Tab-separated table of C-alpha atoms in Angstrom:
chain	number	residue	atom	x	y	z
A	1	MET	CA	-7.131	-2.861	-26.419
A	2	PRO	CA	-5.593	-3.594	-29.904
A	3	ASP	CA	-8.745	-2.391	-31.685
A	4	GLY	CA	-8.880	0.845	-29.696
A	5	SER	CA	-11.835	-0.216	-27.549
A	6	ARG	CA	-11.970	0.272	-23.801
A	7	PRO	CA	-11.018	-2.848	-21.774
A	8	GLY	CA	-13.714	-4.322	-19.547
A	9	LEU	CA	-14.240	-6.507	-16.508
A	10	ASP	CA	-13.290	-9.757	-18.261
A	11	ASP	CA	-10.259	-8.437	-20.159
A	12	VAL	CA	-6.585	-9.034	-19.404
A	13	VAL	CA	-4.539	-6.058	-20.606
A	14	VAL	CA	-1.121	-7.109	-21.964
A	15	VAL	CA	1.598	-4.481	-22.383
A	16	ASP	CA	3.817	-6.123	-25.016
A	17	SER	CA	7.603	-5.926	-25.001
A	18	ASP	CA	7.566	-3.158	-27.630
A	19	VAL	CA	4.867	-1.017	-25.949
A	20	ARG	CA	4.966	1.758	-23.361
A	21	LEU	CA	1.469	2.224	-21.950
A	22	ILE	CA	0.531	5.514	-20.251
A	23	PHE	CA	-2.354	5.449	-17.773
A	24	ASP	CA	-3.679	9.004	-17.528
A	25	ALA	CA	-6.690	11.098	-16.574
A	26	ALA	CA	-8.381	10.452	-19.920
A	27	ALA	CA	-8.793	6.796	-18.949
A	28	GLY	CA	-11.058	7.554	-15.988
A	29	PRO	CA	-11.677	4.739	-13.481
A	30	VAL	CA	-10.783	1.412	-15.133
A	31	GLN	CA	-11.722	-2.101	-13.985
A	32	ILE	CA	-10.176	-5.137	-15.696
A	33	LYS	CA	-9.530	-8.817	-15.054
A	34	GLY	CA	-5.742	-8.727	-15.129
A	35	LEU	CA	-2.624	-6.821	-16.180
A	36	VAL	CA	0.558	-8.298	-17.674
A	37	VAL	CA	3.467	-5.900	-18.234
A	38	TYR	CA	6.372	-6.969	-20.461
A	39	ARG	CA	7.753	-3.468	-21.030
A	40	GLU	CA	6.347	-0.391	-19.234
A	41	PHE	CA	3.106	0.649	-17.584
A	42	THR	CA	3.371	4.236	-16.322
A	43	VAL	CA	0.795	6.150	-14.298
A	44	GLU	CA	0.990	9.752	-15.493
A	45	GLN	CA	0.882	12.734	-13.155
A	46	ALA	CA	-2.700	14.055	-13.133
A	47	ASP	CA	-4.720	16.747	-11.379
A	48	SER	CA	-7.760	14.470	-11.028
A	49	PRO	CA	-7.775	11.170	-9.083
A	50	LEU	CA	-6.850	8.034	-11.055
A	51	ALA	CA	-8.117	4.550	-10.194
A	52	LEU	CA	-7.318	1.103	-11.587
A	53	THR	CA	-9.078	-2.023	-10.338
A	54	THR	CA	-7.763	-5.430	-11.389
A	55	ASP	CA	-8.052	-8.961	-10.033
A	56	TRP	CA	-4.283	-9.347	-10.422
A	57	SER	CA	-1.262	-7.772	-12.074
A	58	THR	CA	2.177	-9.160	-12.886
A	59	VAL	CA	5.347	-7.534	-14.224
A	60	VAL	CA	7.678	-9.936	-16.060
A	61	GLY	CA	10.638	-9.940	-18.457
A	62	ASP	CA	12.187	-6.488	-18.553
A	63	GLY	CA	8.844	-4.956	-17.639
A	64	SER	CA	8.263	-2.113	-15.215
A	65	LEU	CA	5.288	-0.593	-13.443
A	66	VAL	CA	6.060	3.047	-12.658
A	67	VAL	CA	4.253	5.578	-10.473
A	68	GLY	CA	6.466	8.637	-10.024
A	69	SER	CA	10.241	8.635	-9.601
A	70	GLU	CA	12.815	9.595	-6.998
A	71	ASP	CA	13.372	12.938	-8.754
A	72	ASP	CA	9.696	13.513	-9.562
A	73	PRO	CA	7.501	11.740	-6.985
A	74	TYR	CA	3.842	11.239	-7.823
A	75	ALA	CA	1.820	14.213	-6.566
A	76	GLY	CA	-1.709	13.262	-7.622
A	77	ASP	CA	-4.114	10.678	-6.234
A	78	PHE	CA	-3.865	7.136	-7.567
A	79	THR	CA	-5.527	4.001	-6.187
A	80	LEU	CA	-4.698	0.481	-7.330
A	81	THR	CA	-7.326	-1.963	-6.079
A	82	LEU	CA	-6.509	-5.689	-6.151
A	83	ALA	CA	-9.975	-7.155	-6.362
A	84	GLY	CA	-9.534	-10.884	-7.010
A	85	LYS	CA	-11.514	-13.146	-4.680
A	86	ASP	CA	-10.879	-16.714	-5.894
A	87	ASN	CA	-7.925	-18.223	-4.030
A	88	ARG	CA	-7.770	-21.088	-6.554
A	89	ASN	CA	-6.731	-18.724	-9.347
A	90	ASP	CA	-3.674	-19.651	-11.435
A	91	VAL	CA	-2.311	-17.192	-13.983
A	92	ASP	CA	-0.867	-19.060	-16.970
A	93	LEU	CA	1.392	-16.748	-18.959
A	94	ARG	CA	1.226	-19.122	-21.930
A	95	ASP	CA	-2.045	-17.278	-22.533
A	96	TYR	CA	-0.043	-14.054	-22.949
A	97	PRO	CA	3.225	-15.205	-24.626
A	98	ASP	CA	5.644	-12.346	-25.091
A	99	GLY	CA	9.108	-13.406	-24.039
A	100	CYS	CA	8.654	-15.881	-21.172
A	101	GLU	CA	10.607	-19.098	-21.175
A	102	ALA	CA	12.371	-20.709	-18.214
A	103	THR	CA	10.596	-22.023	-15.134
A	104	ASP	CA	11.261	-22.588	-11.474
A	105	VAL	CA	9.375	-23.734	-8.399
A	106	CYS	CA	8.243	-21.274	-5.738
A	107	PRO	CA	9.769	-22.301	-2.392
A	108	VAL	CA	6.698	-21.023	-0.540
A	109	THR	CA	3.781	-22.414	-2.544
A	110	GLY	CA	5.447	-25.143	-4.618
A	111	ALA	CA	3.885	-23.630	-7.725
A	112	THR	CA	5.499	-23.387	-11.157
A	113	ILE	CA	6.597	-19.834	-11.866
A	114	CYS	CA	7.797	-18.021	-14.954
A	115	HIS	CA	11.182	-16.542	-15.841
A	116	CYS	CA	11.559	-14.471	-18.974
A	117	GLY	CA	14.045	-13.672	-21.712
A	118	ASP	CA	14.127	-16.654	-24.090
A	119	ALA	CA	16.348	-15.815	-27.042
A	120	ASP	CA	14.776	-18.329	-29.422
A	121	GLY	CA	11.154	-17.682	-28.427
A	122	GLY	CA	10.479	-21.045	-26.794
A	123	HIS	CA	7.862	-21.398	-24.059
A	124	SER	CA	7.210	-24.066	-21.479
A	125	HIS	CA	5.340	-23.949	-18.151
A	126	HIS	CA	4.224	-20.464	-17.208
A	127	VAL	CA	1.878	-20.754	-14.299
A	128	VAL	CA	2.123	-17.943	-11.772
A	129	GLU	CA	0.239	-19.385	-8.807
A	130	SER	CA	-0.477	-16.553	-6.452
A	131	ASN	CA	-4.184	-17.206	-5.983
A	132	ASN	CA	-5.559	-13.715	-6.608
A	133	ALA	CA	-5.515	-10.041	-5.660
A	134	PHE	CA	-1.762	-9.721	-6.200
A	135	LEU	CA	0.758	-7.230	-7.565
A	136	MET	CA	3.890	-9.110	-8.599
A	137	ALA	CA	7.334	-8.480	-10.098
A	138	MET	CA	8.763	-11.821	-11.199
A	139	GLY	CA	12.215	-12.549	-12.608
A	140	ASP	CA	15.381	-10.621	-13.445
A	141	GLY	CA	14.618	-7.265	-15.029
A	142	ALA	CA	11.070	-6.965	-13.681
A	143	SER	CA	10.515	-3.935	-11.457
A	144	ILE	CA	7.839	-1.985	-9.611
A	145	GLU	CA	8.674	1.635	-8.739
A	146	ILE	CA	6.258	3.793	-6.750
A	147	HIS	CA	7.576	7.087	-5.382
A	148	VAL	CA	4.961	9.266	-3.695
A	149	ASP	CA	4.986	12.979	-2.940
A	150	ASP	CA	3.637	12.292	0.567
A	151	ALA	CA	6.933	10.629	1.473
A	152	ALA	CA	8.317	14.141	2.085
A	153	LYS	CA	5.921	14.603	5.008
A	154	GLU	CA	6.643	13.374	8.502
A	155	SER	CA	5.294	9.828	8.766
A	156	TRP	CA	4.919	10.202	12.534
A	157	THR	CA	5.595	12.655	15.332
A	158	GLN	CA	4.778	13.133	19.027
A	159	LEU	CA	2.381	15.245	21.060
A	160	ASP	CA	3.817	18.450	22.491
A	161	GLY	CA	2.032	18.157	25.821
A	162	THR	CA	-0.790	16.047	27.217
A	163	ALA	CA	-4.074	16.046	25.293
A	164	GLU	CA	-7.158	15.607	27.464
A	165	ALA	CA	-10.343	13.746	26.639
A	166	GLY	CA	-12.685	16.187	24.901
A	167	ASP	CA	-9.911	18.199	23.234
A	168	THR	CA	-10.271	18.880	19.518
A	169	GLN	CA	-6.818	20.423	18.960
A	170	LEU	CA	-3.424	18.697	18.995
A	171	SER	CA	0.014	20.280	19.029
A	172	PHE	CA	3.123	18.376	17.944
A	173	THR	CA	6.822	18.581	18.702
A	174	GLU	CA	7.655	19.487	15.084
A	175	ALA	CA	6.152	20.750	11.846
A	176	THR	CA	4.730	17.762	9.970
A	177	GLY	CA	3.542	19.037	6.609
A	178	TRP	CA	0.206	17.286	7.251
A	179	GLU	CA	-2.832	18.708	5.474
A	180	VAL	CA	-6.584	19.135	5.812
A	181	GLY	CA	-8.499	15.949	5.041
A	182	GLU	CA	-5.702	13.560	5.969
A	183	ARG	CA	-6.192	10.789	8.515
A	184	ILE	CA	-4.018	10.440	11.612
A	185	ALA	CA	-3.811	7.999	14.507
A	186	VAL	CA	-2.960	8.897	18.104
A	187	ALA	CA	-1.351	6.054	20.061
A	188	SER	CA	-2.720	4.914	23.392
A	189	THR	CA	-0.743	5.932	26.482
A	190	ASP	CA	-2.836	3.680	28.701
A	191	PHE	CA	-2.400	-0.011	29.491
A	192	ASN	CA	-5.438	-0.451	27.222
A	193	ALA	CA	-4.178	-0.472	23.620
A	194	ASN	CA	-7.735	0.092	22.393
A	195	GLN	CA	-7.444	3.714	23.483
A	196	ALA	CA	-5.587	4.439	20.242
A	197	GLU	CA	-7.793	6.777	18.200
A	198	GLU	CA	-8.153	7.758	14.543
A	199	PHE	CA	-9.142	11.221	13.295
A	200	THR	CA	-9.436	13.347	10.174
A	201	ILE	CA	-7.677	16.710	10.127
A	202	ARG	CA	-10.093	19.651	9.712
A	203	ALA	CA	-7.615	22.552	9.965
A	204	VAL	CA	-3.844	23.065	10.263
A	205	SER	CA	-1.469	25.820	11.274
A	206	ASP	CA	2.261	26.376	11.754
A	207	GLY	CA	3.261	23.962	8.981
A	208	GLY	CA	1.140	21.198	10.423
A	209	ARG	CA	2.504	21.547	13.946
A	210	THR	CA	-1.028	22.242	15.213
A	211	VAL	CA	-4.146	20.538	13.881
A	212	ILE	CA	-7.890	20.689	14.534
A	213	LEU	CA	-9.632	17.310	14.629
A	214	ASP	CA	-12.977	16.263	13.176
A	215	ARG	CA	-14.230	15.165	16.626
A	216	PRO	CA	-13.165	15.370	20.280
A	217	LEU	CA	-10.709	12.927	21.816
A	218	ASP	CA	-12.377	10.046	23.637
A	219	TYR	CA	-9.341	9.448	25.864
A	220	MET	CA	-6.448	11.300	27.479
A	221	HIS	CA	-3.135	10.919	25.641
A	222	TYR	CA	-0.063	11.660	27.762
A	223	GLY	CA	2.595	14.014	26.412
A	224	GLU	CA	5.285	14.694	28.992
A	225	VAL	CA	8.852	13.721	29.917
A	226	ASP	CA	8.930	11.838	33.199
A	227	VAL	CA	11.992	11.990	35.461
A	228	TYR	CA	12.954	9.074	37.690
A	229	ASP	CA	15.841	7.878	39.863
A	230	ASP	CA	17.317	4.417	39.416
A	231	PRO	CA	18.556	2.298	42.372
A	232	ASP	CA	22.060	3.750	41.948
A	233	GLY	CA	20.751	7.275	42.398
A	234	ASP	CA	21.177	8.287	38.761
A	235	VAL	CA	18.470	10.537	37.298
A	236	HIS	CA	16.895	9.659	33.946
A	237	ASP	CA	14.460	11.322	31.557
A	238	LEU	CA	11.743	9.055	30.164
A	239	ASP	CA	10.076	10.402	27.006
A	240	MET	CA	6.363	9.612	27.385
A	241	HIS	CA	5.007	11.832	24.585
A	242	ALA	CA	2.275	9.939	22.700
A	243	GLU	CA	3.113	9.057	19.107
A	244	VAL	CA	0.892	10.368	16.300
A	245	ALA	CA	1.052	8.764	12.843
A	246	LEU	CA	-0.033	9.912	9.401
A	247	LEU	CA	-2.298	7.243	7.886
A	248	SER	CA	-3.212	8.895	4.571
A	249	ARG	CA	-1.100	8.670	1.411
A	250	ASN	CA	-1.941	10.004	-2.035
A	251	VAL	CA	-1.071	6.652	-3.647
A	252	VAL	CA	-2.849	3.592	-2.266
A	253	ILE	CA	-2.477	-0.104	-3.050
A	254	GLN	CA	-5.426	-1.886	-1.513
A	255	GLY	CA	-7.354	-5.107	-1.404
A	256	ASP	CA	-11.056	-5.054	-2.142
A	257	ILE	CA	-12.811	-6.237	0.995
A	258	ASP	CA	-16.053	-5.622	2.817
A	259	TYR	CA	-14.669	-4.055	5.978
A	260	ASP	CA	-16.840	-3.488	9.045
A	261	PRO	CA	-15.150	-0.950	11.372
A	262	SER	CA	-17.314	-2.108	14.282
A	263	LYS	CA	-15.655	-5.556	14.248
A	264	ALA	CA	-12.198	-6.702	15.327
A	265	LEU	CA	-9.883	-7.823	12.522
A	266	ASN	CA	-10.301	-11.512	13.357
A	267	GLU	CA	-14.087	-11.106	13.224
A	268	GLN	CA	-14.263	-9.560	9.753
A	269	ASP	CA	-16.476	-11.438	7.301
A	270	ASP	CA	-13.976	-10.881	4.488
A	271	GLN	CA	-10.329	-11.537	5.367
A	272	PHE	CA	-9.175	-11.941	1.748
A	273	GLY	CA	-7.207	-8.808	0.930
A	274	GLY	CA	-4.465	-7.987	-1.544
A	275	HIS	CA	-0.769	-8.832	-1.470
A	276	THR	CA	2.454	-7.919	-3.278
A	277	MET	CA	5.165	-10.398	-4.237
A	278	VAL	CA	8.652	-9.783	-5.632
A	279	MET	CA	10.565	-12.934	-6.508
A	280	HIS	CA	13.522	-14.423	-8.397
A	281	GLY	CA	15.447	-11.249	-9.193
A	282	GLY	CA	12.508	-8.878	-9.438
A	283	GLU	CA	12.777	-5.507	-7.690
A	284	MET	CA	10.304	-3.204	-5.951
A	285	TYR	CA	10.791	0.329	-4.628
A	286	LEU	CA	8.067	1.842	-2.463
A	287	SER	CA	8.294	5.317	-0.948
A	288	GLY	CA	5.374	6.904	0.894
A	289	VAL	CA	2.780	4.386	-0.363
A	290	GLU	CA	-0.273	3.363	1.687
A	291	LEU	CA	-1.015	-0.382	1.772
A	292	ALA	CA	-4.605	-0.983	2.901
A	293	TYR	CA	-6.718	-4.137	3.378
A	294	MET	CA	-3.735	-6.356	2.589
A	295	GLY	CA	-2.957	-9.946	3.539
A	296	GLN	CA	-5.027	-13.106	3.291
A	297	ALA	CA	-6.037	-14.959	6.435
A	298	GLY	CA	-4.799	-18.527	6.721
A	299	LEU	CA	-2.638	-18.422	3.571
A	300	LEU	CA	1.156	-18.602	3.885
A	301	GLY	CA	3.121	-16.024	1.914
A	302	ARG	CA	0.254	-13.579	1.397
A	303	TYR	CA	1.814	-10.512	2.979
A	304	PRO	CA	1.311	-6.798	2.281
A	305	ALA	CA	4.895	-6.707	0.954
A	306	HIS	CA	6.575	-10.054	0.238
C-alpha cells in the first residue's frame, strides 16, 4: 500500500507503470480484493510456501506477472487462489487509471474491454467484464509467465507390469523424478472408467521408477503388451500398460470452491471456480503449472486456460 500498510480483504493492489513489485516470503499469506499490474509483479524464489488470494487479477499495458523463468524455473511452493464468487462483477479500470485508453468489445461476452498505451493520457470506457475469479492478460504488451521447476519431471508414464488389487507398490517403465508427498493418478484399464485411482507417494526409489503408495490399490491395473493377429495374418503388438500421471505441481492456480470428493462433478454444490483469459495481443506462458478447481458451470468462455 502507498502508506506502507498491509493490504486487506477489501483492497485492490495497483502496481503502477513505474513500479516493480516483489512478492516474497516476508509477505506471508496475503488476501486482497483485486490486483492490477501495469508494470511488473514478480513472485520471488522462497524456501517457505507463498500464497496469494485475490478475487481477480488483471495484467494490462506493458505489465507482466512473473513466476520463475525458462532459465530459472520457480522451485518453491506458490499458490494463487482466485476467490471471487459474484458472477455479476465488472472491473472498471477507470478506478485504477495508469495508462489505459482504447476500448474494444469482447467477441465472447459482448463486454467493453480495455486496451492500454495512450500517449496523451486520455481515458474512456475501461470495463473488464469477466465476472470474477479470473487471471487475465489483456492487450498488447501484457504478459503472464509462469515457469515451474516441476516441469522437468515426467508428467506421465506407464506401469511396468500389471498391478493387482491390494498392491501398495508400483513400478514404472522409466525414471520419473517423482517425490514423496506428490499425488498421482493411475488410469483405469477396465471398461469402467471409475476404476481410475488417486494416491499419495509415501516412498520412492530408483529415481522415481518405483513408488510406495499411501494405501492399497482398490482395482487391478493392467500392464502388459498384448499380441494379436489381424485378418491378413499379420502380428501386432498392442501396448496395454496403464498410464500413471503426476497430479501435483509446486505452483498452483486454483479457484476457491467447496469441493466434496464424495460427489460427482455435476453434483457439486459449488461449480464456480477460477479461470484465466488472455486476449487482444496479451501473452501467457505456462510450464508445469497445476490448474485446480477451474471453470464456471453454465458460463461461456470461463475455461481453465482461455
